[in-house]
PDB file of C-alpha atoms in Angstrom:
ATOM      1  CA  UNK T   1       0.000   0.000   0.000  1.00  0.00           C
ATOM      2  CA  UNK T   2       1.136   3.713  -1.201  1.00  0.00           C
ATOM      3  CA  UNK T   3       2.123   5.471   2.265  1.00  0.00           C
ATOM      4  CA  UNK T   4       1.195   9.067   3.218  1.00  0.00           C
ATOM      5  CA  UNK T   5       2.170  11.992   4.458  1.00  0.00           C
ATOM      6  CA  UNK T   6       0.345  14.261   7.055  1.00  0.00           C
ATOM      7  CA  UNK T   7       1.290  17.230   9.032  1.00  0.00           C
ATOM      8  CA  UNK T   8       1.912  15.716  12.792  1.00  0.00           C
ATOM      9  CA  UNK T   9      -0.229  18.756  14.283  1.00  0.00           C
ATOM     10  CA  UNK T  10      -2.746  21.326  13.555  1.00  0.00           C
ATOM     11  CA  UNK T  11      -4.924  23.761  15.567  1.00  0.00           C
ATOM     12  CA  UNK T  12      -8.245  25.080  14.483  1.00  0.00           C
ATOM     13  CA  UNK T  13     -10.869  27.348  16.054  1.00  0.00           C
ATOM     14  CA  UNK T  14     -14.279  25.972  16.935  1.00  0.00           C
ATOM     15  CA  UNK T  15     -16.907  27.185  14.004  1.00  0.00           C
ATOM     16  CA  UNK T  16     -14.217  27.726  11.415  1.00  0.00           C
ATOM     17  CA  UNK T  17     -13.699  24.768   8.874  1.00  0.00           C
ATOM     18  CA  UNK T  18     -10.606  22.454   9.244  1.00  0.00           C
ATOM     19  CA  UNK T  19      -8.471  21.864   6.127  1.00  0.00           C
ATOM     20  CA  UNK T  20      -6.520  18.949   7.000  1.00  0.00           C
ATOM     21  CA  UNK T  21      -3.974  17.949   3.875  1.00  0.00           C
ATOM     22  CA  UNK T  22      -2.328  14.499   3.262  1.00  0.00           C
ATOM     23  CA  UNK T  23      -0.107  13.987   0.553  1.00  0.00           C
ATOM     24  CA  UNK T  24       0.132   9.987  -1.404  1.00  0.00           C
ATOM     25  CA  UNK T  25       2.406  10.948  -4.423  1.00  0.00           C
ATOM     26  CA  UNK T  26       2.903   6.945  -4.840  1.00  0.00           C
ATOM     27  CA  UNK T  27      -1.106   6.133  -4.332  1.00  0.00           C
ATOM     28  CA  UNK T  28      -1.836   3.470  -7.370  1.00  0.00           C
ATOM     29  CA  UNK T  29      -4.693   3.523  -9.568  1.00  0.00           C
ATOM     30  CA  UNK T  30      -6.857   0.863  -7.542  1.00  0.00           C
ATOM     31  CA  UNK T  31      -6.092   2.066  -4.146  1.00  0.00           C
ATOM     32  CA  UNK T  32      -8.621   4.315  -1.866  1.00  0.00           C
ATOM     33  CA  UNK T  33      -7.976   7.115   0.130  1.00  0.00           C
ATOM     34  CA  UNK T  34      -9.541   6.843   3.587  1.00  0.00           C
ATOM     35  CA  UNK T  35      -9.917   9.086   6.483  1.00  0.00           C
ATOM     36  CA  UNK T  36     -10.202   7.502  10.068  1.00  0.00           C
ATOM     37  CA  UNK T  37     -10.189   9.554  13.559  1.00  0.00           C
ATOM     38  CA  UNK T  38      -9.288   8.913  16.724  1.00  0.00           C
ATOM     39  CA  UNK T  39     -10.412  10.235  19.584  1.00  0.00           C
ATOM     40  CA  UNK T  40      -8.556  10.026  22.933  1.00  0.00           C
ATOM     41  CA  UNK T  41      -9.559   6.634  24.696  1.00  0.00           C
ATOM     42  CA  UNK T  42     -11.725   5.403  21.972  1.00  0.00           C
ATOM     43  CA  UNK T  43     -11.629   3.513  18.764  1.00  0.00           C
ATOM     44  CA  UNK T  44     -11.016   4.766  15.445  1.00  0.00           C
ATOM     45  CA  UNK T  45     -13.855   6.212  13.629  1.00  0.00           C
ATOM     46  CA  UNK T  46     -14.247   6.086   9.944  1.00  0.00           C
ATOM     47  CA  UNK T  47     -14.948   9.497   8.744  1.00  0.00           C
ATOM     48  CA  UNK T  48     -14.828   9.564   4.656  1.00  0.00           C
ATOM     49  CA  UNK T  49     -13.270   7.718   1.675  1.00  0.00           C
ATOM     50  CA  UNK T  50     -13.197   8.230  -2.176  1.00  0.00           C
ATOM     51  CA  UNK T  51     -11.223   6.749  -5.666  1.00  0.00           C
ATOM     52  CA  UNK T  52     -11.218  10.066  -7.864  1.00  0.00           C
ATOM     53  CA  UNK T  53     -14.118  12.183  -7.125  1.00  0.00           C
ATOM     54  CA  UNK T  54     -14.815  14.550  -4.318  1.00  0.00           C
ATOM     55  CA  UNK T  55     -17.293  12.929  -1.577  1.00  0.00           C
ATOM     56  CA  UNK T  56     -19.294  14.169   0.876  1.00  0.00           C
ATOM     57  CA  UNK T  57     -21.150  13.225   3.711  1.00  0.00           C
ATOM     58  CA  UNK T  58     -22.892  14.589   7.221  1.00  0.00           C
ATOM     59  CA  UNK T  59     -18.723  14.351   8.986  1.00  0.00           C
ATOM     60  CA  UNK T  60     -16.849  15.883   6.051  1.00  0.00           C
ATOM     61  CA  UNK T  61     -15.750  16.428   2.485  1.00  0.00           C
ATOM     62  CA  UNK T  62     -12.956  14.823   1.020  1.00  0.00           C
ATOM     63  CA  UNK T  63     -11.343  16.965  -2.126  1.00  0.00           C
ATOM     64  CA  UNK T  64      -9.121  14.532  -4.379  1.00  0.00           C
ATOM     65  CA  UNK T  65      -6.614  16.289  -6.283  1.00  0.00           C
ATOM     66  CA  UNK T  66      -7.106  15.148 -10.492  1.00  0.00           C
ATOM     67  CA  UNK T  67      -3.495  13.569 -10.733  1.00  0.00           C
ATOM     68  CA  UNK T  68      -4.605  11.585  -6.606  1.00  0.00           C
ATOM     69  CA  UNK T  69      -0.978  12.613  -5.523  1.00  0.00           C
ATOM     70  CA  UNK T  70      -3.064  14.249  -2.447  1.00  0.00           C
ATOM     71  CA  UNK T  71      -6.211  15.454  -0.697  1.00  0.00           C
ATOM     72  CA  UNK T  72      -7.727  17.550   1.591  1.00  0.00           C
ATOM     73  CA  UNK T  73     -10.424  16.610   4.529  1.00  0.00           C
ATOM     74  CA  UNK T  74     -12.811  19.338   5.186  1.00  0.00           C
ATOM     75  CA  UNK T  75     -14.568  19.223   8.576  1.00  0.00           C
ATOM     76  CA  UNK T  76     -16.650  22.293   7.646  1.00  0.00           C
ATOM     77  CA  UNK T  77     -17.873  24.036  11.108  1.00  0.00           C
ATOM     78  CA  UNK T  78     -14.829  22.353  13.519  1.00  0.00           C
ATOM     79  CA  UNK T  79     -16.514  21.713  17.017  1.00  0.00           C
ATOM     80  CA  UNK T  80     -14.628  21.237  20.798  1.00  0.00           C
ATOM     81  CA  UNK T  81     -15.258  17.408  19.790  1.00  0.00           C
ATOM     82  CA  UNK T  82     -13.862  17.167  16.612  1.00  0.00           C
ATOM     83  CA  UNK T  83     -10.171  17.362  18.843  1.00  0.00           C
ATOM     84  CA  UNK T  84      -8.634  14.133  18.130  1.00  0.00           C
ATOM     85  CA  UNK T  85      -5.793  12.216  15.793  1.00  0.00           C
ATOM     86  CA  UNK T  86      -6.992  12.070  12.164  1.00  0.00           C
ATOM     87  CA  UNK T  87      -5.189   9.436   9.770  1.00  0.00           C
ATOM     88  CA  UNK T  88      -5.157   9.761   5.936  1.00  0.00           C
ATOM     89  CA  UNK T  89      -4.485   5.919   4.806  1.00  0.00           C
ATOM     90  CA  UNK T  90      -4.378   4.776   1.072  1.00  0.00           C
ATOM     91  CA  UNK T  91      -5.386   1.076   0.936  1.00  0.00           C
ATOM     92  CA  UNK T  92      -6.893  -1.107  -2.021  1.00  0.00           C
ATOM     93  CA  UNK T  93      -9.473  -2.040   0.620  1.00  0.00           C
ATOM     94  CA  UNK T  94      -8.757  -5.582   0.289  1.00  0.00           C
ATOM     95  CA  UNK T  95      -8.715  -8.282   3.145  1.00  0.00           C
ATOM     96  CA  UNK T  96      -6.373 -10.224   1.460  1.00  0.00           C
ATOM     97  CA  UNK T  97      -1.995  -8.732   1.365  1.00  0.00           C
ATOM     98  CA  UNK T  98      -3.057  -6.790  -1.275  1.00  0.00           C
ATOM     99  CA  UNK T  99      -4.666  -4.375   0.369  1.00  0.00           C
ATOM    100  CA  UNK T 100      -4.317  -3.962   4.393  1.00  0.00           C
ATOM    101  CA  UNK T 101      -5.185  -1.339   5.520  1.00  0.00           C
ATOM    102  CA  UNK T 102      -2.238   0.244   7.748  1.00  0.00           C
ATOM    103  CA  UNK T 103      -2.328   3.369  10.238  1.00  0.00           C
ATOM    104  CA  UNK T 104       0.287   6.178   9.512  1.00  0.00           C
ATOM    105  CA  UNK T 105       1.366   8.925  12.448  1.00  0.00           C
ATOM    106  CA  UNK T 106      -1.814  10.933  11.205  1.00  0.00           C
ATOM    107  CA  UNK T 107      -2.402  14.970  12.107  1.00  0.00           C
ATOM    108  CA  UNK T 108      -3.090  15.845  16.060  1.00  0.00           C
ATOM    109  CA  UNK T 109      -5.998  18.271  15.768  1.00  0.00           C
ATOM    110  CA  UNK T 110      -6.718  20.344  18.446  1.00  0.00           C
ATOM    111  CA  UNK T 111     -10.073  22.631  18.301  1.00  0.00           C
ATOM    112  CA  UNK T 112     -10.166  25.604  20.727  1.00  0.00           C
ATOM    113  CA  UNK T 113     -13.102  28.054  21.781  1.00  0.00           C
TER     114      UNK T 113
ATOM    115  CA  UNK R   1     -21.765   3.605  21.660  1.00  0.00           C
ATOM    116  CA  UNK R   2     -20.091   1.267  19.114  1.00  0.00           C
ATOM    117  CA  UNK R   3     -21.550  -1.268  17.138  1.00  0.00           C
ATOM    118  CA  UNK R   4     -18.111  -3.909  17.321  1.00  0.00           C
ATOM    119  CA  UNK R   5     -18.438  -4.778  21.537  1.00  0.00           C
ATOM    120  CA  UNK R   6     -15.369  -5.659  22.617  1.00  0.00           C
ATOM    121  CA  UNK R   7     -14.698  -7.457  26.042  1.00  0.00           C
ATOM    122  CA  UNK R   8     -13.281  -7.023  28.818  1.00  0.00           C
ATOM    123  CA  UNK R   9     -13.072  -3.321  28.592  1.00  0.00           C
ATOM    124  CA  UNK R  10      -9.588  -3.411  30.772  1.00  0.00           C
ATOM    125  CA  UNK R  11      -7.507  -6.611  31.458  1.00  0.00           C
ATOM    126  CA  UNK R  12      -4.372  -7.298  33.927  1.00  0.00           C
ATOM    127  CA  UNK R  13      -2.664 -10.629  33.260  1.00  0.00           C
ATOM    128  CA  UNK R  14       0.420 -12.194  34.464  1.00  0.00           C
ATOM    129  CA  UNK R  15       2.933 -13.326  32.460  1.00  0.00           C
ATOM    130  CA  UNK R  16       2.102 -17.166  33.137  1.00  0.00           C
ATOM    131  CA  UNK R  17      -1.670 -16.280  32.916  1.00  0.00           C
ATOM    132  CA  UNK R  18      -4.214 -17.532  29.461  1.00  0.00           C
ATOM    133  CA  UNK R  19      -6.697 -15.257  28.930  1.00  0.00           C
ATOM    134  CA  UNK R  20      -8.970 -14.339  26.061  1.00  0.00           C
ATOM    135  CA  UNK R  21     -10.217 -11.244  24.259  1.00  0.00           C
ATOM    136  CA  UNK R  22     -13.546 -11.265  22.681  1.00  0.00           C
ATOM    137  CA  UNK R  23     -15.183  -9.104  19.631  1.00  0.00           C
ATOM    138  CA  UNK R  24     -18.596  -9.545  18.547  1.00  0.00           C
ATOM    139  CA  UNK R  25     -20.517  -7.273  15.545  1.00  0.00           C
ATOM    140  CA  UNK R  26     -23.877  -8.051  14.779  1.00  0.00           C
ATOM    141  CA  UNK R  27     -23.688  -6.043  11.356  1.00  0.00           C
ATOM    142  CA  UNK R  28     -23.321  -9.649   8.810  1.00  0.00           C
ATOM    143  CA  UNK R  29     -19.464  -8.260   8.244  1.00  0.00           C
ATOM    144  CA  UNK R  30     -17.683 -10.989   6.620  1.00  0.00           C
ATOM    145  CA  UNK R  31     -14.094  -9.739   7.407  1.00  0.00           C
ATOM    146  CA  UNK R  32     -13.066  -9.244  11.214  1.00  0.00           C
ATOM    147  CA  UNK R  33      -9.808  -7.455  12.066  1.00  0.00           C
ATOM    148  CA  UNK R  34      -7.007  -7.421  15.080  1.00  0.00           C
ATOM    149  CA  UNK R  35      -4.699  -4.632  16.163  1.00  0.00           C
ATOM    150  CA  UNK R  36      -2.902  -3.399  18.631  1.00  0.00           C
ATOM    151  CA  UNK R  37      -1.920   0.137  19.486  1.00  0.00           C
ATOM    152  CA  UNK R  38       0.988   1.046  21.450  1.00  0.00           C
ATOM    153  CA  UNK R  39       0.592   4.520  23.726  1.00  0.00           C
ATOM    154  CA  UNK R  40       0.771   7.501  21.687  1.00  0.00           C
ATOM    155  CA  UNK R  41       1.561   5.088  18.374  1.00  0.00           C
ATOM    156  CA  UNK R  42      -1.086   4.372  15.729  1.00  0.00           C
ATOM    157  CA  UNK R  43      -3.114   0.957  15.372  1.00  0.00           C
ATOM    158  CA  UNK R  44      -0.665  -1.909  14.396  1.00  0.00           C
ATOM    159  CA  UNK R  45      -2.508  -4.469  11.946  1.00  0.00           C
ATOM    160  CA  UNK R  46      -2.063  -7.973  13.481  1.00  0.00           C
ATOM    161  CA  UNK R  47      -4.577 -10.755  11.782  1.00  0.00           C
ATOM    162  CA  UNK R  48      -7.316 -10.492   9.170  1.00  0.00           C
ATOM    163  CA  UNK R  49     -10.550 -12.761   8.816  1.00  0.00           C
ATOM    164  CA  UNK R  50     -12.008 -13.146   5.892  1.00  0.00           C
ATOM    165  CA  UNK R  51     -15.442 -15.419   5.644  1.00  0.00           C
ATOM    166  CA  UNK R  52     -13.948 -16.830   8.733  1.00  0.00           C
ATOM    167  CA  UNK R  53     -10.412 -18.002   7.396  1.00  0.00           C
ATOM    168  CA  UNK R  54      -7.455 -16.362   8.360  1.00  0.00           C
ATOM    169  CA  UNK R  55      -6.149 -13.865   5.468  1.00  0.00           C
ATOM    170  CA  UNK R  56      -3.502 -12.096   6.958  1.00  0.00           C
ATOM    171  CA  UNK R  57      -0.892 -12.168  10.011  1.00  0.00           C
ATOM    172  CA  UNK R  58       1.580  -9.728   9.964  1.00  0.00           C
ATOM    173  CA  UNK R  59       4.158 -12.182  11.544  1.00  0.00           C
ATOM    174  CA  UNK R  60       2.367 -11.769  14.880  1.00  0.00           C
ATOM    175  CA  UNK R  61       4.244 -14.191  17.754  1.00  0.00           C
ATOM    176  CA  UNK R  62       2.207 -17.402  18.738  1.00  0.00           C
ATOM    177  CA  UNK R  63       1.895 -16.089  21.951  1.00  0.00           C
ATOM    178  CA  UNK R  64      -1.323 -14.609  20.173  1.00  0.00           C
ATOM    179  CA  UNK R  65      -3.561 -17.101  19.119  1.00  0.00           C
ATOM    180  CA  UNK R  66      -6.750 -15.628  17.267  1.00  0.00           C
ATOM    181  CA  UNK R  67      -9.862 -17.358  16.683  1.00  0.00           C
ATOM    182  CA  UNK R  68     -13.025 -17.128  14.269  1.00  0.00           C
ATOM    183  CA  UNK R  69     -15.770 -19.362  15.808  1.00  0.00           C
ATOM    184  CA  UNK R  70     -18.175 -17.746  13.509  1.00  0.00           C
ATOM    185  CA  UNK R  71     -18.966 -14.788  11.486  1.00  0.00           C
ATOM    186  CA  UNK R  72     -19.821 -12.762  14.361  1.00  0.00           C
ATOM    187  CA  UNK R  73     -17.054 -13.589  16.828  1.00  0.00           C
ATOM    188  CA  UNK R  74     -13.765 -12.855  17.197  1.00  0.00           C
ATOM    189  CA  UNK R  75     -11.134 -13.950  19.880  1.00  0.00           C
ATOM    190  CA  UNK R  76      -7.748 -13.015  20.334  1.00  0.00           C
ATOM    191  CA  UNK R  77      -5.975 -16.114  22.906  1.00  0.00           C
ATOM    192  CA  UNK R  78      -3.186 -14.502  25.212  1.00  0.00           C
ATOM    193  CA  UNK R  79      -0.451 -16.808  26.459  1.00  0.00           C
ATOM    194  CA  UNK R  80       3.064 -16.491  28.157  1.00  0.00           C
ATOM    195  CA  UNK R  81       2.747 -12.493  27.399  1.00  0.00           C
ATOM    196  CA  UNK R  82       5.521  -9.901  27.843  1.00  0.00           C
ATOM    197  CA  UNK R  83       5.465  -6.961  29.891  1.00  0.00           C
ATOM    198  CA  UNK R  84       6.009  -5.231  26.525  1.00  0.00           C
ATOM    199  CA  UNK R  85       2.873  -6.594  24.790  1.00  0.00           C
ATOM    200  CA  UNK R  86       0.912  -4.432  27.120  1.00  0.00           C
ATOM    201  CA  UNK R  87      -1.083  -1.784  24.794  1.00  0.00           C
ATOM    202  CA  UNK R  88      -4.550  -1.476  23.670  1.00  0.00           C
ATOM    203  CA  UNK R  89      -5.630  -4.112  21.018  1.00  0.00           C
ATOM    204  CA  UNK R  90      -8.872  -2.815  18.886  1.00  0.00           C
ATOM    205  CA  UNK R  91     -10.994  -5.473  16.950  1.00  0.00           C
ATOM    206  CA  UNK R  92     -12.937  -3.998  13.353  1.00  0.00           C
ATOM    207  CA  UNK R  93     -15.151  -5.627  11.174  1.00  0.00           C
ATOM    208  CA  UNK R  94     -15.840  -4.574   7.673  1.00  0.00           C
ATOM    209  CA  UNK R  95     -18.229  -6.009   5.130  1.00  0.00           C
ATOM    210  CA  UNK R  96     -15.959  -7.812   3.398  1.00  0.00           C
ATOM    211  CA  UNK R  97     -15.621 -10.017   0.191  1.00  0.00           C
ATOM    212  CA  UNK R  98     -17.235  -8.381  -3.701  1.00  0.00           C
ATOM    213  CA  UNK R  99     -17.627  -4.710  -1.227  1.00  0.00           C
ATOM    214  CA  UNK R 100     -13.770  -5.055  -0.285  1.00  0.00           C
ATOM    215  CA  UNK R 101     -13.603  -1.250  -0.017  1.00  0.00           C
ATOM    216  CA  UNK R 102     -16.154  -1.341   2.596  1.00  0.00           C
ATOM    217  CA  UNK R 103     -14.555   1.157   5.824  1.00  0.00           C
ATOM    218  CA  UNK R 104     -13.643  -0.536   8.955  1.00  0.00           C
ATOM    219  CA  UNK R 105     -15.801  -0.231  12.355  1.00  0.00           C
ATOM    220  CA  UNK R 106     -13.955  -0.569  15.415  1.00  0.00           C
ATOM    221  CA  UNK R 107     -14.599  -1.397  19.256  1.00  0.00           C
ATOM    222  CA  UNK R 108     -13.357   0.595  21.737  1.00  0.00           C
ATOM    223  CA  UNK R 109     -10.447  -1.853  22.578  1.00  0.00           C
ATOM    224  CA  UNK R 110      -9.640  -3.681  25.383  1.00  0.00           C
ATOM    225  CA  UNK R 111      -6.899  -1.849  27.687  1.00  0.00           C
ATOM    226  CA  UNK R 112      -4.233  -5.219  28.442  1.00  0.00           C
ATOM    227  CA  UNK R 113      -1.354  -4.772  31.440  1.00  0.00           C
ATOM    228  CA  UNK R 114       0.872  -7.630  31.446  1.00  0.00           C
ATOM    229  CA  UNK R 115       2.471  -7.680  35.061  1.00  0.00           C
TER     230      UNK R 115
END
């Protein structure tokens, strides 16, 4: 699987949008980018994933650049509870070697009033 | 609230002591995952179930023993552990099989101390 490459920290204000970048120059044409959270004490939580186009859904936006060499999560009106470790993770989705689906160091987001 | 239950919540074994995790999803996943996450590190893949047959493990020792009684159980069998294997190990389930891009859902782990 392609590996990424995320900023280790970022800081946003609560009500602004959060632009968090992740850069997979080596992605291949069959793998995915997904985006995962974690907050502190829990489990990871799936938040997004797409192949080429832009998605959307009620967490986030995910904007694919046209060549895939990165992307950008949106979380559009950050909250206090959005604070937490967000991972960018390329995978073919497979269960097989093909495709597992492996944690990098992610982004530590931290929301403030 | 999660909708992969993973048990016991918090765990302190010996380093002679068996014990057993358990994972159970109720969603008709096909694939179940293992991994473990080290303090302040990100989730470590260790095994992968697929239709109930082990597909992956990432050279895991056999001091971890995994299990797939059935397609909505999961067990991970602890054995002869080292003080370093303490960390908290997460269990997922996806869909699996033809929708093999299907995201991951994960329990809240299970919080292991090996004294």
């Amino acid at each position: 699987d392609a590996k990424t490459t995320q900023p280790t920290s970022m800081d946003c204000a609560e009500g602004r949008a959060a632009n968090l970048p992740c850069n997979h120059s080596t992605i291949s044409g069959n793998e995915y980018v997904y985006w995962y959270r974690q907050i502190h004490s829990q489990g990871p939580q799936y938040i997004i994933h797409g192949l080429k186009n832009n998605e959307t859904n009620e967490m986030a936006s995910l904007i694919i650049t046209e060549d895939r060499k990165s992307s950008t999560l949106i979380l559009p009106h950050a909250t206090l509870r959005d604070t937490a470790v967000y991972y960018c993770i390329v995978s073919r989705g497979a269960t097989d070697s093909w495709g597992k689906l492996q944690f990098g160091a992610g982004t530590q987001v931290v929301v403030t009033p | 609230d999660t909708e992969v239950t993973q048990t016991p919540k918090h765990l302190v074994m010996g380093m002679t002591n068996k014990k057993s995790l358990k994972c159970e999803q109720h969603m008709g996943h096909r694939a179940m995952y293992w991994y473990k996450q080290k303090a302040k590190k990100p989730p470590e893949l260790m095994f992968v179930y697929s239709y109930e047959k082990l597909s992956i493990n990432e050279s895991v020792p056999s001091r971890f023993s995994p299990e797939c009684p059935n397609s909505s159980l999961l067990n991970l069998h602890l054995h002869a552990l080292q003080p370093e294997d303490s960390a908290l190990y997460l269990c997922a389930s996806s869909q699996g099989g033809y929708s093999y891009n299907s995201p991951l859902h994960f329990g809240n782990g299970t919080r292991l101390t090996v004294t």
